Short mmCIF file of C-alpha atoms and ligand atoms in Angstrom, two decimals:
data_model
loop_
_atom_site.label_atom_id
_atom_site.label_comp_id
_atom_site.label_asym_id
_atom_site.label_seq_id
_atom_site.Cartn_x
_atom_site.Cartn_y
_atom_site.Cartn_z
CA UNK A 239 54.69 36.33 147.27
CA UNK A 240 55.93 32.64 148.24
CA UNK A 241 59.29 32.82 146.35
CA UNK A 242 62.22 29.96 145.98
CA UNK A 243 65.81 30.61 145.72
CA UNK A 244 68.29 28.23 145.02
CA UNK A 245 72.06 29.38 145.36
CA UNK A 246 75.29 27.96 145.93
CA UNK A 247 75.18 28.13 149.55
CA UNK A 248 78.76 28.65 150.24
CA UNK A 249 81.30 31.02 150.13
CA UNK A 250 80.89 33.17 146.49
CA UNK A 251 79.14 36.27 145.19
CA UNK A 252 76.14 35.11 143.72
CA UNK A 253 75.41 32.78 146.96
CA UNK A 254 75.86 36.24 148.68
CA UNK A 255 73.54 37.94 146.40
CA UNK A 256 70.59 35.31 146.73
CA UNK A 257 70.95 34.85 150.57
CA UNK A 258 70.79 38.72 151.11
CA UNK A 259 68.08 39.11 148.14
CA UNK A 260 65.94 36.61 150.25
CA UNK A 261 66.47 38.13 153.80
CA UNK A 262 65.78 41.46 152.23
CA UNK A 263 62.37 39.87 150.57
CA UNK A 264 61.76 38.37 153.81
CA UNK A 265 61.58 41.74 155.48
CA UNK A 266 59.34 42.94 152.95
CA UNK A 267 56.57 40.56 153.94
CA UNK A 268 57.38 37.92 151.43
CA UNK A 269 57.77 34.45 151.83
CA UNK A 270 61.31 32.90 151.60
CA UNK A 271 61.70 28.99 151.13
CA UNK A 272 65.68 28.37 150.43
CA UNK A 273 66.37 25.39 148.50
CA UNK A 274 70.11 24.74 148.48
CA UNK A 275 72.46 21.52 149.70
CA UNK A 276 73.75 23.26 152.50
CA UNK A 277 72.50 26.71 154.70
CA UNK A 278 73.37 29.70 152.76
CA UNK A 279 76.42 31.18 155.06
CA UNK A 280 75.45 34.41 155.11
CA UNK A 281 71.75 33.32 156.23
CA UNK A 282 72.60 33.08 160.19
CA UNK A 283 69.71 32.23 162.22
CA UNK A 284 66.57 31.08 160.76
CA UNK A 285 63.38 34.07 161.05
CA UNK A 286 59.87 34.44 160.35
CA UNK A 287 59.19 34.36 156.61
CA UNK A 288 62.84 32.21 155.80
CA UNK A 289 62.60 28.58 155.51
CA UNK A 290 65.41 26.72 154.42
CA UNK A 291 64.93 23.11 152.23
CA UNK A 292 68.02 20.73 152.57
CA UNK A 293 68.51 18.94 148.94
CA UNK A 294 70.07 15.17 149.62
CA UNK A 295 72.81 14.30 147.30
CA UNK A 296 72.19 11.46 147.54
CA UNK A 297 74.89 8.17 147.38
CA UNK A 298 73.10 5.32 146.41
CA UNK A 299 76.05 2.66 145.33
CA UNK A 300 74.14 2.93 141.53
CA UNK A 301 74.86 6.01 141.28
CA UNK A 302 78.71 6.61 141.04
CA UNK A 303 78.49 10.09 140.73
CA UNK A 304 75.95 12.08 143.02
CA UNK A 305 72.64 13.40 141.12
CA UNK A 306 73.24 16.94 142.57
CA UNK A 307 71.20 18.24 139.41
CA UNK A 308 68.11 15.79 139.17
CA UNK A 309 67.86 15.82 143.53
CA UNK A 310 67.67 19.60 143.06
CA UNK A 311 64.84 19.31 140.85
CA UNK A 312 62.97 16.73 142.80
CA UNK A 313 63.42 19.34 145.64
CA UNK A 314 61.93 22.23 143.73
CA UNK A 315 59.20 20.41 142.64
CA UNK A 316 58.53 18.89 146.39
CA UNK A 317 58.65 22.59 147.59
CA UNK A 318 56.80 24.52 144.92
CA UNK A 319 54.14 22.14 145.21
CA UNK A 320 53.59 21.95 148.85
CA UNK A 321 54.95 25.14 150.18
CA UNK A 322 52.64 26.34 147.18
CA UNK A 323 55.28 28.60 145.90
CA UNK A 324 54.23 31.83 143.09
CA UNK A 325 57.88 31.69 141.72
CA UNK A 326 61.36 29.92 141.22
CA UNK A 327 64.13 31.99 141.35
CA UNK A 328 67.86 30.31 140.45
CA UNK A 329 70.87 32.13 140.86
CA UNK A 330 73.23 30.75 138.09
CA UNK A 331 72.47 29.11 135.07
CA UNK A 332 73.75 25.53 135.62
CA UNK A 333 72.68 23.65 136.87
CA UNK A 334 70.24 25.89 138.81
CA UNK A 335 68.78 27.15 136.13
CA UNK A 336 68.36 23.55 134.07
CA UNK A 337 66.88 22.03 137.51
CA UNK A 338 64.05 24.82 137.62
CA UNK A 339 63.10 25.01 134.09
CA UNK A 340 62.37 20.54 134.45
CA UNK A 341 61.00 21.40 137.79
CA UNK A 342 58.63 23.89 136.31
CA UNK A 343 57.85 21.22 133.25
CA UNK A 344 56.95 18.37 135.90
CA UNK A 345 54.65 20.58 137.73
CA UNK A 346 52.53 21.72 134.59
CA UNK A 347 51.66 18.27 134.05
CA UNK A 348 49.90 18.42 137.56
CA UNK A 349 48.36 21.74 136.58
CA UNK A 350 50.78 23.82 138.54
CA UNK A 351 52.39 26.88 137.12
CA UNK A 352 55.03 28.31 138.64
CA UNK A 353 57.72 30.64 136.31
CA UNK A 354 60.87 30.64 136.31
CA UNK A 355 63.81 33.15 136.88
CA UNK A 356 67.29 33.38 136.40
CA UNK A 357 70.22 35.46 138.08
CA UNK A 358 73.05 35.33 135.93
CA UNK A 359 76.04 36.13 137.75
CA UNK A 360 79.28 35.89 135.34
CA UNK A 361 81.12 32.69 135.88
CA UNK A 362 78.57 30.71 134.67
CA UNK A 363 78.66 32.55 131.66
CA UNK A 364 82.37 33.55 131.44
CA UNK A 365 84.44 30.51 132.88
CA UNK A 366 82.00 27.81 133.37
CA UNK A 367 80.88 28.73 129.83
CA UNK A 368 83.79 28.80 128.13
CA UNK A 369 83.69 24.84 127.69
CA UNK A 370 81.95 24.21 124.69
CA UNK A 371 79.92 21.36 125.50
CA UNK A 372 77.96 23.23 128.76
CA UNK A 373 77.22 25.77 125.80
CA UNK A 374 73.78 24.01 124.80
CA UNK A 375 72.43 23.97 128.13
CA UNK A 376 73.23 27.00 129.21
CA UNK A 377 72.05 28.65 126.05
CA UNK A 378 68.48 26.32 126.84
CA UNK A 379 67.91 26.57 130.37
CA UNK A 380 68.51 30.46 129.40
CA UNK A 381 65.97 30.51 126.84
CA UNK A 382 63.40 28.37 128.67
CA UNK A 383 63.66 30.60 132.15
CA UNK A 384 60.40 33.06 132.12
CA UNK A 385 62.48 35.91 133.37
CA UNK A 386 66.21 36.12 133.09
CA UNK A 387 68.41 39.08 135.03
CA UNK A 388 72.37 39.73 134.89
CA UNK A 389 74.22 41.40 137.58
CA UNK A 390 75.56 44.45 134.73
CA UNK A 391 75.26 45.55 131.66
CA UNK A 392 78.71 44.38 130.27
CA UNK A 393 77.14 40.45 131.56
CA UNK A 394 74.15 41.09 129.87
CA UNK A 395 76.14 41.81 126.41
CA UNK A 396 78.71 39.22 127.21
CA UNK A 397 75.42 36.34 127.07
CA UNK A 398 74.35 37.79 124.18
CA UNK A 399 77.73 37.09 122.89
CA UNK A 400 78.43 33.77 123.64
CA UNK A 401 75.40 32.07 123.51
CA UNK A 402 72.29 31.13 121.20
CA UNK A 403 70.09 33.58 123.37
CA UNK A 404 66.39 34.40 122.16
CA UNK A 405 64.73 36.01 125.29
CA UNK A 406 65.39 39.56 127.07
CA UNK A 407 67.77 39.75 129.89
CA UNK A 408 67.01 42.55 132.31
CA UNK A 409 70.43 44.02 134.33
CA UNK A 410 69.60 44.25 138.09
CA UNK A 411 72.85 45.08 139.65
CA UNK A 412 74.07 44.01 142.78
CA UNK A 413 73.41 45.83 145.87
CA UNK A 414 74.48 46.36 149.88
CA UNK A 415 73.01 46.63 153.33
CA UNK A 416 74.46 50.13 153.35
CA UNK A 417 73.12 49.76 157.45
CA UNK A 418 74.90 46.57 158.24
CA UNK A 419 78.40 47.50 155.93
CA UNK A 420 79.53 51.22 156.98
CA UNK A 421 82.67 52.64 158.45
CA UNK A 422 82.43 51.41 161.94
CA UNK A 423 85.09 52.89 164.68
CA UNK A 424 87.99 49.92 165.02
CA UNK A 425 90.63 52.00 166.26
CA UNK A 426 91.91 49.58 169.25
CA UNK A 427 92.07 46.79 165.87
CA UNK A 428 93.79 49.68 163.88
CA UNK A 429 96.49 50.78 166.39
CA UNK A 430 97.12 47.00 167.30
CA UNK A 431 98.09 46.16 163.96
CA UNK A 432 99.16 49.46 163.19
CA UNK A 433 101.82 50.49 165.95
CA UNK A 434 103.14 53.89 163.88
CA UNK A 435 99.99 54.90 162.18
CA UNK A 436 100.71 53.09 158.89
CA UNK A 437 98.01 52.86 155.62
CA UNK A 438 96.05 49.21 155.92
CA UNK A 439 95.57 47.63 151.81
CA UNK A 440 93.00 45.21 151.85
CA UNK A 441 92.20 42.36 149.33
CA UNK A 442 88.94 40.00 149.89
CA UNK A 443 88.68 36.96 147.27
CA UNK A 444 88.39 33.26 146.80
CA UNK A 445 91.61 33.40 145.53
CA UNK A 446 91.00 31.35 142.63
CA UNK A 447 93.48 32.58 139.65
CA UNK A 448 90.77 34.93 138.36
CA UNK A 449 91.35 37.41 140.89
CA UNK A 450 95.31 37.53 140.79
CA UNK A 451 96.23 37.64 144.08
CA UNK A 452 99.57 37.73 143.60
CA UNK A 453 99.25 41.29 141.89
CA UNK A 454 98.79 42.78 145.44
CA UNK A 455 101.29 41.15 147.35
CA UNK A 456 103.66 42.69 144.64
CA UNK A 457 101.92 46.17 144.59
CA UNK A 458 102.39 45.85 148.27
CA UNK A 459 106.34 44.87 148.10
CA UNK A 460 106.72 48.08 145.76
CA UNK A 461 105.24 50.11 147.88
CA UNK A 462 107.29 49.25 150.75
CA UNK A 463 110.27 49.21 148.67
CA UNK A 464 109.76 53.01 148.54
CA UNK A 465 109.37 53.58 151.87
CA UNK A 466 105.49 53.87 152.32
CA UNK A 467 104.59 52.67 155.50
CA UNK A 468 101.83 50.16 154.90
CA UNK A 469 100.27 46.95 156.26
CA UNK A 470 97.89 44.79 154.54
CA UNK A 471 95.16 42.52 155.10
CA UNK A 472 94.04 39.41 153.08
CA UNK A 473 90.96 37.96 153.41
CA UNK A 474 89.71 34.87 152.06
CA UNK A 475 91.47 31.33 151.44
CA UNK A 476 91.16 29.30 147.93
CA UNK A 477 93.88 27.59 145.54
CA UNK A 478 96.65 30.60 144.79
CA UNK A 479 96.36 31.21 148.62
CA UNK A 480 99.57 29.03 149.55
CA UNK A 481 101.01 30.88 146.26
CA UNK A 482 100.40 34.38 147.66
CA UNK A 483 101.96 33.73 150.95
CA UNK A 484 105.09 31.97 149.23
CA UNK A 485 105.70 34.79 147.33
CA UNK A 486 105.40 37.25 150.10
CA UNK A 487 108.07 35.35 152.03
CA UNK A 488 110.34 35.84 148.88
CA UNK A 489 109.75 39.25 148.26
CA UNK A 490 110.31 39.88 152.07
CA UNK A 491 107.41 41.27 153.18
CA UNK A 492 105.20 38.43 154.74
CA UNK A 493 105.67 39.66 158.42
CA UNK A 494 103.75 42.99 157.46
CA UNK A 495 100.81 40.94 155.93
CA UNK A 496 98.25 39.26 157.80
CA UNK A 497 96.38 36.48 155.68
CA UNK A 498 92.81 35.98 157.74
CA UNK A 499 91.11 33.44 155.85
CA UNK A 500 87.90 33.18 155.42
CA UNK A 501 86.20 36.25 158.22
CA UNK A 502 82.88 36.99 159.14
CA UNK A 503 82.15 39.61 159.58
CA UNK A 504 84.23 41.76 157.07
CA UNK A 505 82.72 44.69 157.56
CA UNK A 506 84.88 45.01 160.63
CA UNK A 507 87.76 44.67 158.64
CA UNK A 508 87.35 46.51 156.02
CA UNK A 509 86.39 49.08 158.83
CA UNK A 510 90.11 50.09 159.26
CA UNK A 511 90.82 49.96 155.52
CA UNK A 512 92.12 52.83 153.31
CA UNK A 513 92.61 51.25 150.38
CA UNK A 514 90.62 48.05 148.65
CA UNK A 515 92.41 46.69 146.10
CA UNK A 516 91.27 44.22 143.23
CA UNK A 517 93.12 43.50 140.24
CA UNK A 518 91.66 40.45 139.07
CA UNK A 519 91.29 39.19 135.86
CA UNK A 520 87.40 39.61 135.37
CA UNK A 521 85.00 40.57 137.13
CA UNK A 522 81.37 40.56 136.19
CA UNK A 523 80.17 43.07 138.93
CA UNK A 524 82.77 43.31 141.96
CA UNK A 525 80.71 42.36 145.29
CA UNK A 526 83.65 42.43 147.52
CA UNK A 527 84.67 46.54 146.18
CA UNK A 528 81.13 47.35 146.77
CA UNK A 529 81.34 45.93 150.57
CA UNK A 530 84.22 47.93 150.79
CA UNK A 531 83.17 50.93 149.26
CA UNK A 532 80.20 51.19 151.71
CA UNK A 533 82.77 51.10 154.63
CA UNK A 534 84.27 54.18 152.76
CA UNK A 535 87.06 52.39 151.40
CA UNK A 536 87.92 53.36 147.33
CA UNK A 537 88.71 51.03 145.22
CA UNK A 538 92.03 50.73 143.18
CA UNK A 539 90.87 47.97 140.16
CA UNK A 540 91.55 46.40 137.17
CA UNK A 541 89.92 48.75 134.01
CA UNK A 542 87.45 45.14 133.24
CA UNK A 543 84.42 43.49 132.97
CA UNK A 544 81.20 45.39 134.79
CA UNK A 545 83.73 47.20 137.64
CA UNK A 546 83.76 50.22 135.13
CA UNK A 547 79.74 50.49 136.19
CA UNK A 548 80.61 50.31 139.64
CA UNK A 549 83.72 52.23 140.37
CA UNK A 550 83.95 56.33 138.97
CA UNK A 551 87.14 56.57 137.89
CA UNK A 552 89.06 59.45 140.20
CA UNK A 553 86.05 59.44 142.50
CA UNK A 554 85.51 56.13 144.18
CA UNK A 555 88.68 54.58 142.99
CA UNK A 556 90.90 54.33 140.25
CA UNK A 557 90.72 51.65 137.35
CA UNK A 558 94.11 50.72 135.96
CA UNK A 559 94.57 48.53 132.75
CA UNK A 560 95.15 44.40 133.78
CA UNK A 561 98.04 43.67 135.01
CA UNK A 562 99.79 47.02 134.98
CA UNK A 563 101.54 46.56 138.45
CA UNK A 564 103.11 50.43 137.88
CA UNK A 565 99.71 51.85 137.59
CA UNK A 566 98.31 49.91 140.70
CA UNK A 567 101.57 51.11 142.70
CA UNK A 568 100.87 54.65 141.67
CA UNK A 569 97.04 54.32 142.13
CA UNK A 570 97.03 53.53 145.42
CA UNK A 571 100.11 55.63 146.49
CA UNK A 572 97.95 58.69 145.05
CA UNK A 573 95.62 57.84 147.30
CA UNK A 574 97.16 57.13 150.62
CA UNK A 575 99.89 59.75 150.30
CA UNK A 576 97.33 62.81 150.71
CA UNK A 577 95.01 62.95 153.35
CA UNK A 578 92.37 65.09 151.68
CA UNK A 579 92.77 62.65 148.86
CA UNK A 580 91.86 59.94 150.98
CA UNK A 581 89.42 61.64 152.45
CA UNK A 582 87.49 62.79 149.35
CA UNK A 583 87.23 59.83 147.82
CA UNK A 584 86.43 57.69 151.13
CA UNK A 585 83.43 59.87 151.20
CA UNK A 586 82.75 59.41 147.44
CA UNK A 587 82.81 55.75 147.91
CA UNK A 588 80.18 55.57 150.63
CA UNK A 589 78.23 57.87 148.62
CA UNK A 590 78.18 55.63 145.33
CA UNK A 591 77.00 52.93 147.41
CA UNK A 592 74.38 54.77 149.44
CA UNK A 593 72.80 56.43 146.18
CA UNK A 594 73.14 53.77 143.62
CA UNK A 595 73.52 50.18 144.95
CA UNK A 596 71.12 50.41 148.55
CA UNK A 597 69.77 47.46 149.06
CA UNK A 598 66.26 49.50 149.17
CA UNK A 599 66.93 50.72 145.93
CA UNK A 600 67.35 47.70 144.23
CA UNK A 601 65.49 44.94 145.73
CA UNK A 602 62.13 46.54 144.69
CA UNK A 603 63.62 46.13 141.30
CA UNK A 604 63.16 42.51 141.72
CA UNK A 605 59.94 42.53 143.17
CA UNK A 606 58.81 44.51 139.98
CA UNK A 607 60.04 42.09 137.95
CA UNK A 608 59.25 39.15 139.37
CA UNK A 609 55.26 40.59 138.40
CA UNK A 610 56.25 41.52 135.18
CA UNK A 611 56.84 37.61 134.86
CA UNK A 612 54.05 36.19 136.95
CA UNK A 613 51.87 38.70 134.66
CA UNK A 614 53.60 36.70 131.09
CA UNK A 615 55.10 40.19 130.07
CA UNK A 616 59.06 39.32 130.22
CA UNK A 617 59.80 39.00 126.49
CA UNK A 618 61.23 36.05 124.30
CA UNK A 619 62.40 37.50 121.26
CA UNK A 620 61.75 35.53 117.91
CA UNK A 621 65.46 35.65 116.72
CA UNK A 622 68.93 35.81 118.40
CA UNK A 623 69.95 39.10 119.68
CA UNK A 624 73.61 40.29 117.95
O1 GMT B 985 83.82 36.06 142.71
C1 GMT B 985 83.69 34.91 142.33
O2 GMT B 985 84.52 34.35 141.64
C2 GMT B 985 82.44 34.16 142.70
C3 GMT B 985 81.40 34.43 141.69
C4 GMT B 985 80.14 33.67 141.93
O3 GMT B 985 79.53 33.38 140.91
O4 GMT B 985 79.74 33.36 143.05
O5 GMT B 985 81.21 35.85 141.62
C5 GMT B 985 80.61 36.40 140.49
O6 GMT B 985 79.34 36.85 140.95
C6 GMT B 985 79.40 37.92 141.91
C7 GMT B 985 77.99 38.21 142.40
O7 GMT B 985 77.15 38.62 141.37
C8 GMT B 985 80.08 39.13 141.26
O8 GMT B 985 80.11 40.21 142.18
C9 GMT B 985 81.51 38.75 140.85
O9 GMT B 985 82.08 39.83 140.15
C10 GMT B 985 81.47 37.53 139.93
N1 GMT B 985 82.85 37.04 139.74
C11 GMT B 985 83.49 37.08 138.56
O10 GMT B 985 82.98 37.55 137.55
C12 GMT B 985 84.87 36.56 138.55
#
């Protein structure tokens, strides 16, 4: 198949999701054409069966705002039409998923047919949505998509429940490159930082205030406060970044945590973790705990959103109720304080991501779908779903 995906190419989940979906199509034999404002990170180096399609924002003095939306579409319908593409596939609903579904309307006027799906991936529908006037579109460009997919179950219900939505959604969850992201041997990295053998915590966000990344620097500060000898690793950079580190230096601990920024890779990182923690506020699937769990680190989460389908409580991680610092501190103690503890559930991580979320698992779940669309056969219901 000749398939387009547009993403937001930088740093984020669902750009994640699409650039790895595509390399992974790529490698089946399909053919990839990228249409995004900027190379997808994660892409690297261009290979045979990727192409990547710049869209121009363009800045004509008219135009006092950039037409990020309407130069997307002309893109898609440039591509489609030359690069003679079998399908459109958006990851999130605005404006990718608005841009496709005009894109797709344009080209049937030239005889061209080329369907439409959509990738739903949770802040689209759960922040971005929450403002009342996107609510229309989204709940259009939804209905008007010839296939639409959400990254879990509790996204799939959480559409249904705020929006006007009259078409099936079919949950494909995330996945991993369980090849690429496993527990790699970092010890010279792991004795540097760690000079008397202490337990490494590791947080990986955008910090943006969804994910509450001042939560760990305090689980962290009660931890030391008893004693437990622990370092801890943040990775990523975003607005409540300057916060975090503020409030380390308060609490007293800053010198024991190292804020990276944004790292590639972070498999290498997470390679000397024992301990992933992620208490944020929502989470529609958790990308970042399944990267860690495949390195055979567990998880210690906040009880929300789709991480419940990811993370078996006791056996993978623990899931504590939002917010409940105690319960994080105890969590994670549990955890580091017993070796076979660790242990166990290091292995039970790796295993949940091996068996359930391989990216050879998953991607041909896509594939099937994508016929199921090309064939007509994804449903649009005739009333609103409760
Ligand atoms: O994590 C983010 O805030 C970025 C965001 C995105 O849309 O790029 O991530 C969302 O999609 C990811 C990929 O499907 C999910 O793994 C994240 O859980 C989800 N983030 C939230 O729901 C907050």
């Amino acid at each position: 198949m000749k398939i387009g995906i547009t993403c937001y190419p930088v740093f984020g989940g669902s750009g994640v999701v699409a650039t790895e979906l595509g390399i992974a199509l790529a490698e089946r034999g399909h053919q990839i054409h990228f249409i995004a404002y900027s190379m997808p990170f994660r892409l690297g180096t261009l290979s045979e069966n990727i192409y990547y399609h710049e869209v121009d924002v363009n800045t004509y003095p008219l135009f006092e705002y950039p037409n990020y939306s309407l130069n997307l579409t002309s893109k898609m319908v440039d591509v489609a039409k030359y690069e003679h593409l079998d399908i459109l596939h958006v990851h999130y609903a605005i404006p990718h998923a608005t841009s496709a579904v005009l894109a797709r309307e344009i080209l049937a006027r030239e005889g061209i047919k080329i369907p439409v799906v959509t990738t739903l991936h949770g802040t689209d529908i759960t922040i971005v949505g929450k403002d009342p006037s996107f609510s229309p579109v989204v709940s259009y460009s939804i209905n008007e998509s010839n296939g639409v997919t959400a990254v879990s179950d509790y996204l799939r219900q959480e559409t249904y429940d705020r929006f006007e939505i009259v078409r099936d959604i079919e949950v494909i969850p995330n996945f991993i490159d369980t090849r690429r992201f496993y527990r790699q041997n970092k010890q010279h990295f792991k004795r540097a930082l760690c000079p008397n053998d202490e337990k490494v915590l590791v947080h990986v966000s955008n910090f943006r205030p969804v994910k509450r990344a001042n939560d760990v620097i305090h689980v962290f500060e009660r931890l030391r406060s008893r004693g437990v000898g622990v370092k801890m690793l943040l990775v990523g950079d975003g607005p409540d970044r300057a916060n975090a580190e503020h409030l380390a230096r308060e609490l007293g601990v800053y010198d024991d945590i190292r804020f990276l920024g944004k790292q590639q890779p972070v498999e290498e990182i997470l390679s000397i973790a024992d301990v992933f923690l992620m208490p944020s506020e929502t989470e529609t699937f958790g990308l970042a705990a399944l990267e860690a769990m495949a390195c055979g680190v567990p998880v210690v989460a906040s009880n929300v959103g789709g991480l419940p389908e990811l993370i078996e409580e006791g056996q993978s991680g623990f899931l504590c109720t939002l917010g409940d610092l105690d319960a994080f501190t105890e969590r994670t103690l549990q955890i580091i304080s017993d070796e076979a503890t660790l242990e166990r559930m290091s292995a039970s991580a790796r295993s949940r991501a091996e068996n359930d979320f391989d990216v050879n698992r998953v991607v041909p779940r896509y594939e099937s779908y994508y016929e199921t669309v090309l064939a007509g056969e994804s449903a649009r219901l005739t009333t609103a779903v409760e």
